[in-house]
Amino acid sequence: MDEALAEVALDFSGRPYLIFAGEFGGERIADFDVQQISPFLESLCNGARLTLHIKSYGENDHHQMESIFKALGLAIRQAVSKEGEGVPSTKGVI
């Protein structure tokens, strides 16, 4: 990841929505068209019914993409992990 950083916030709220703030310098990373990142993330949001915010920057497109998916994976793992006996919601229900 080196110089790249990604911040991810998500909510499995049942209301799919994507905010993606990041730019890539090139058009491809190996065989991956970087223009497909937003449609992929939109499909993920719709399929999982989640709201997703991603901010990303970096000098190397590969490192930036790596940081996005690593942060996304960690955020999903944290969101679905059970902690304690209570309901993880400010409203008390999910």
mmCIF file with all atom_site columns, C-alpha atoms in Angstrom:
data_model
loop_
_atom_site.group_PDB
_atom_site.id
_atom_site.type_symbol
_atom_site.label_atom_id
_atom_site.label_alt_id
_atom_site.label_comp_id
_atom_site.label_asym_id
_atom_site.label_entity_id
_atom_site.label_seq_id
_atom_site.pdbx_PDB_ins_code
_atom_site.Cartn_x
_atom_site.Cartn_y
_atom_site.Cartn_z
_atom_site.occupancy
_atom_site.B_iso_or_equiv
_atom_site.pdbx_formal_charge
_atom_site.auth_seq_id
_atom_site.auth_comp_id
_atom_site.auth_asym_id
_atom_site.auth_atom_id
_atom_site.pdbx_PDB_model_num
ATOM 1  C CA . MET A 1 1  ? 0.000   0.000  0.000   1.00 0.00 ? 1  MET A CA 1
ATOM 2  C CA . ASP A 1 2  ? 2.934   2.326  0.639   1.00 0.00 ? 2  ASP A CA 1
ATOM 3  C CA . GLU A 1 3  ? 1.833   5.903  -0.171  1.00 0.00 ? 3  GLU A CA 1
ATOM 4  C CA . ALA A 1 4  ? -1.847  5.069  -0.779  1.00 0.00 ? 4  ALA A CA 1
ATOM 5  C CA . LEU A 1 5  ? -4.650  5.511  1.733   1.00 0.00 ? 5  LEU A CA 1
ATOM 6  C CA . ALA A 1 6  ? -8.320  4.578  1.617   1.00 0.00 ? 6  ALA A CA 1
ATOM 7  C CA . GLU A 1 7  ? -11.028 5.406  4.135   1.00 0.00 ? 7  GLU A CA 1
ATOM 8  C CA . VAL A 1 8  ? -14.229 3.376  4.096   1.00 0.00 ? 8  VAL A CA 1
ATOM 9  C CA . ALA A 1 9  ? -17.464 3.891  6.001   1.00 0.00 ? 9  ALA A CA 1
ATOM 10 C CA . LEU A 1 10 ? -20.437 1.626  5.405   1.00 0.00 ? 10 LEU A CA 1
ATOM 11 C CA . ASP A 1 11 ? -23.856 0.829  6.753   1.00 0.00 ? 11 ASP A CA 1
ATOM 12 C CA . PHE A 1 12 ? -25.949 -2.243 5.997   1.00 0.00 ? 12 PHE A CA 1
ATOM 13 C CA . SER A 1 13 ? -29.023 -0.033 6.194   1.00 0.00 ? 13 SER A CA 1
ATOM 14 C CA . GLY A 1 14 ? -31.066 -1.514 3.380   1.00 0.00 ? 14 GLY A CA 1
ATOM 15 C CA . ARG A 1 15 ? -30.651 1.757  1.435   1.00 0.00 ? 15 ARG A CA 1
ATOM 16 C CA . PRO A 1 16 ? -28.031 1.194  -1.285  1.00 0.00 ? 16 PRO A CA 1
ATOM 17 C CA . TYR A 1 17 ? -25.942 4.273  -2.059  1.00 0.00 ? 17 TYR A CA 1
ATOM 18 C CA . LEU A 1 18 ? -22.346 4.901  -3.119  1.00 0.00 ? 18 LEU A CA 1
ATOM 19 C CA . ILE A 1 19 ? -20.057 7.881  -2.658  1.00 0.00 ? 19 ILE A CA 1
ATOM 20 C CA . PHE A 1 20 ? -16.637 7.281  -4.215  1.00 0.00 ? 20 PHE A CA 1
ATOM 21 C CA . ALA A 1 21 ? -13.957 9.977  -4.047  1.00 0.00 ? 21 ALA A CA 1
ATOM 22 C CA . GLY A 1 22 ? -10.793 8.814  -5.729  1.00 0.00 ? 22 GLY A CA 1
ATOM 23 C CA . GLU A 1 23 ? -8.956  9.260  -9.000  1.00 0.00 ? 23 GLU A CA 1
ATOM 24 C CA . PHE A 1 24 ? -6.567  7.069  -10.918 1.00 0.00 ? 24 PHE A CA 1
ATOM 25 C CA . GLY A 1 25 ? -3.779  8.269  -13.183 1.00 0.00 ? 25 GLY A CA 1
ATOM 26 C CA . GLY A 1 26 ? -3.994  5.475  -15.751 1.00 0.00 ? 26 GLY A CA 1
ATOM 27 C CA . GLU A 1 27 ? -6.729  3.542  -17.499 1.00 0.00 ? 27 GLU A CA 1
ATOM 28 C CA . ARG A 1 28 ? -5.685  0.020  -16.526 1.00 0.00 ? 28 ARG A CA 1
ATOM 29 C CA . ILE A 1 29 ? -4.062  -1.877 -13.688 1.00 0.00 ? 29 ILE A CA 1
ATOM 30 C CA . ALA A 1 30 ? -2.776  -5.060 -15.336 1.00 0.00 ? 30 ALA A CA 1
ATOM 31 C CA . ASP A 1 31 ? -5.959  -6.469 -16.965 1.00 0.00 ? 31 ASP A CA 1
ATOM 32 C CA . PHE A 1 32 ? -8.367  -4.404 -14.842 1.00 0.00 ? 32 PHE A CA 1
ATOM 33 C CA . ASP A 1 33 ? -10.048 -1.334 -16.370 1.00 0.00 ? 33 ASP A CA 1
ATOM 34 C CA . VAL A 1 34 ? -10.060 1.236  -13.547 1.00 0.00 ? 34 VAL A CA 1
ATOM 35 C CA . GLN A 1 35 ? -13.217 2.787  -15.025 1.00 0.00 ? 35 GLN A CA 1
ATOM 36 C CA . GLN A 1 36 ? -15.047 -0.331 -13.782 1.00 0.00 ? 36 GLN A CA 1
ATOM 37 C CA . ILE A 1 37 ? -14.426 0.353  -10.079 1.00 0.00 ? 37 ILE A CA 1
ATOM 38 C CA . SER A 1 38 ? -17.495 2.596  -9.650  1.00 0.00 ? 38 SER A CA 1
ATOM 39 C CA . PRO A 1 39 ? -19.921 0.246  -11.454 1.00 0.00 ? 39 PRO A CA 1
ATOM 40 C CA . PHE A 1 40 ? -18.519 -2.678 -9.433  1.00 0.00 ? 40 PHE A CA 1
ATOM 41 C CA . LEU A 1 41 ? -18.990 -0.812 -6.143  1.00 0.00 ? 41 LEU A CA 1
ATOM 42 C CA . GLU A 1 42 ? -22.497 0.338  -7.163  1.00 0.00 ? 42 GLU A CA 1
ATOM 43 C CA . SER A 1 43 ? -23.440 -3.283 -7.874  1.00 0.00 ? 43 SER A CA 1
ATOM 44 C CA . LEU A 1 44 ? -22.020 -4.309 -4.496  1.00 0.00 ? 44 LEU A CA 1
ATOM 45 C CA . CYS A 1 45 ? -24.118 -1.626 -2.791  1.00 0.00 ? 45 CYS A CA 1
ATOM 46 C CA . ASN A 1 46 ? -27.275 -2.697 -4.604  1.00 0.00 ? 46 ASN A CA 1
ATOM 47 C CA . GLY A 1 47 ? -26.724 -6.405 -4.015  1.00 0.00 ? 47 GLY A CA 1
ATOM 48 C CA . ALA A 1 48 ? -25.810 -6.060 -0.338  1.00 0.00 ? 48 ALA A CA 1
ATOM 49 C CA . ARG A 1 49 ? -28.235 -3.146 0.224   1.00 0.00 ? 49 ARG A CA 1
ATOM 50 C CA . LEU A 1 50 ? -25.543 -1.056 1.866   1.00 0.00 ? 50 LEU A CA 1
ATOM 51 C CA . THR A 1 51 ? -24.537 2.573  1.946   1.00 0.00 ? 51 THR A CA 1
ATOM 52 C CA . LEU A 1 52 ? -20.847 2.935  1.148   1.00 0.00 ? 52 LEU A CA 1
ATOM 53 C CA . HIS A 1 53 ? -18.509 5.925  1.337   1.00 0.00 ? 53 HIS A CA 1
ATOM 54 C CA . ILE A 1 54 ? -14.934 5.608  0.047   1.00 0.00 ? 54 ILE A CA 1
ATOM 55 C CA . LYS A 1 55 ? -12.204 8.256  -0.005  1.00 0.00 ? 55 LYS A CA 1
ATOM 56 C CA . SER A 1 56 ? -8.928  7.289  -1.600  1.00 0.00 ? 56 SER A CA 1
ATOM 57 C CA . TYR A 1 57 ? -5.656  8.789  -2.751  1.00 0.00 ? 57 TYR A CA 1
ATOM 58 C CA . GLY A 1 58 ? -2.226  7.632  -3.813  1.00 0.00 ? 58 GLY A CA 1
ATOM 59 C CA . GLU A 1 59 ? 0.471   8.062  -6.418  1.00 0.00 ? 59 GLU A CA 1
ATOM 60 C CA . ASN A 1 60 ? 0.494   4.449  -7.604  1.00 0.00 ? 60 ASN A CA 1
ATOM 61 C CA . ASP A 1 61 ? -2.812  3.189  -9.038  1.00 0.00 ? 61 ASP A CA 1
ATOM 62 C CA . HIS A 1 62 ? -2.098  -0.412 -7.996  1.00 0.00 ? 62 HIS A CA 1
ATOM 63 C CA . HIS A 1 63 ? -1.401  0.619  -4.399  1.00 0.00 ? 63 HIS A CA 1
ATOM 64 C CA . GLN A 1 64 ? -4.498  2.817  -4.338  1.00 0.00 ? 64 GLN A CA 1
ATOM 65 C CA . MET A 1 65 ? -6.734  0.001  -5.609  1.00 0.00 ? 65 MET A CA 1
ATOM 66 C CA . GLU A 1 66 ? -5.148  -2.398 -3.111  1.00 0.00 ? 66 GLU A CA 1
ATOM 67 C CA . SER A 1 67 ? -5.827  0.021  -0.241  1.00 0.00 ? 67 SER A CA 1
ATOM 68 C CA . ILE A 1 68 ? -9.473  0.438  -1.315  1.00 0.00 ? 68 ILE A CA 1
ATOM 69 C CA . PHE A 1 69 ? -10.212 -3.293 -1.295  1.00 0.00 ? 69 PHE A CA 1
ATOM 70 C CA . LYS A 1 70 ? -8.263  -3.909 1.903   1.00 0.00 ? 70 LYS A CA 1
ATOM 71 C CA . ALA A 1 71 ? -10.143 -1.117 3.717   1.00 0.00 ? 71 ALA A CA 1
ATOM 72 C CA . LEU A 1 72 ? -13.453 -2.348 2.293   1.00 0.00 ? 72 LEU A CA 1
ATOM 73 C CA . GLY A 1 73 ? -12.806 -5.906 3.474   1.00 0.00 ? 73 GLY A CA 1
ATOM 74 C CA . LEU A 1 74 ? -11.852 -4.743 6.958   1.00 0.00 ? 74 LEU A CA 1
ATOM 75 C CA . ALA A 1 75 ? -14.932 -2.495 7.172   1.00 0.00 ? 75 ALA A CA 1
ATOM 76 C CA . ILE A 1 76 ? -17.262 -5.308 6.121   1.00 0.00 ? 76 ILE A CA 1
ATOM 77 C CA . ARG A 1 77 ? -15.676 -7.698 8.632   1.00 0.00 ? 77 ARG A CA 1
ATOM 78 C CA . GLN A 1 78 ? -16.101 -5.150 11.415  1.00 0.00 ? 78 GLN A CA 1
ATOM 79 C CA . ALA A 1 79 ? -19.685 -4.357 10.391  1.00 0.00 ? 79 ALA A CA 1
ATOM 80 C CA . VAL A 1 80 ? -20.843 -7.970 10.503  1.00 0.00 ? 80 VAL A CA 1
ATOM 81 C CA . SER A 1 81 ? -18.936 -8.982 13.644  1.00 0.00 ? 81 SER A CA 1
ATOM 82 C CA . LYS A 1 82 ? -21.005 -9.577 16.745  1.00 0.00 ? 82 LYS A CA 1
ATOM 83 C CA . GLU A 1 83 ? -19.800 -7.758 19.838  1.00 0.00 ? 83 GLU A CA 1
ATOM 84 C CA . GLY A 1 84 ? -21.549 -8.254 23.151  1.00 0.00 ? 84 GLY A CA 1
ATOM 85 C CA . GLU A 1 85 ? -25.233 -8.896 23.645  1.00 0.00 ? 85 GLU A CA 1
ATOM 86 C CA . GLY A 1 86 ? -26.654 -5.554 22.530  1.00 0.00 ? 86 GLY A CA 1
ATOM 87 C CA . VAL A 1 87 ? -27.841 -4.461 19.129  1.00 0.00 ? 87 VAL A CA 1
ATOM 88 C CA . PRO A 1 88 ? -25.181 -2.429 17.260  1.00 0.00 ? 88 PRO A CA 1
ATOM 89 C CA . SER A 1 89 ? -27.505 0.474  16.465  1.00 0.00 ? 89 SER A CA 1
ATOM 90 C CA . THR A 1 90 ? -28.086 3.937  17.876  1.00 0.00 ? 90 THR A CA 1
ATOM 91 C CA . LYS A 1 91 ? -31.825 3.313  17.435  1.00 0.00 ? 91 LYS A CA 1
ATOM 92 C CA . GLY A 1 92 ? -31.712 -0.022 19.259  1.00 0.00 ? 92 GLY A CA 1
ATOM 93 C CA . VAL A 1 93 ? -32.948 -2.036 16.270  1.00 0.00 ? 93 VAL A CA 1
ATOM 94 C CA . ILE A 1 94 ? -31.599 -3.144 12.926  1.00 0.00 ? 94 ILE A CA 1
#
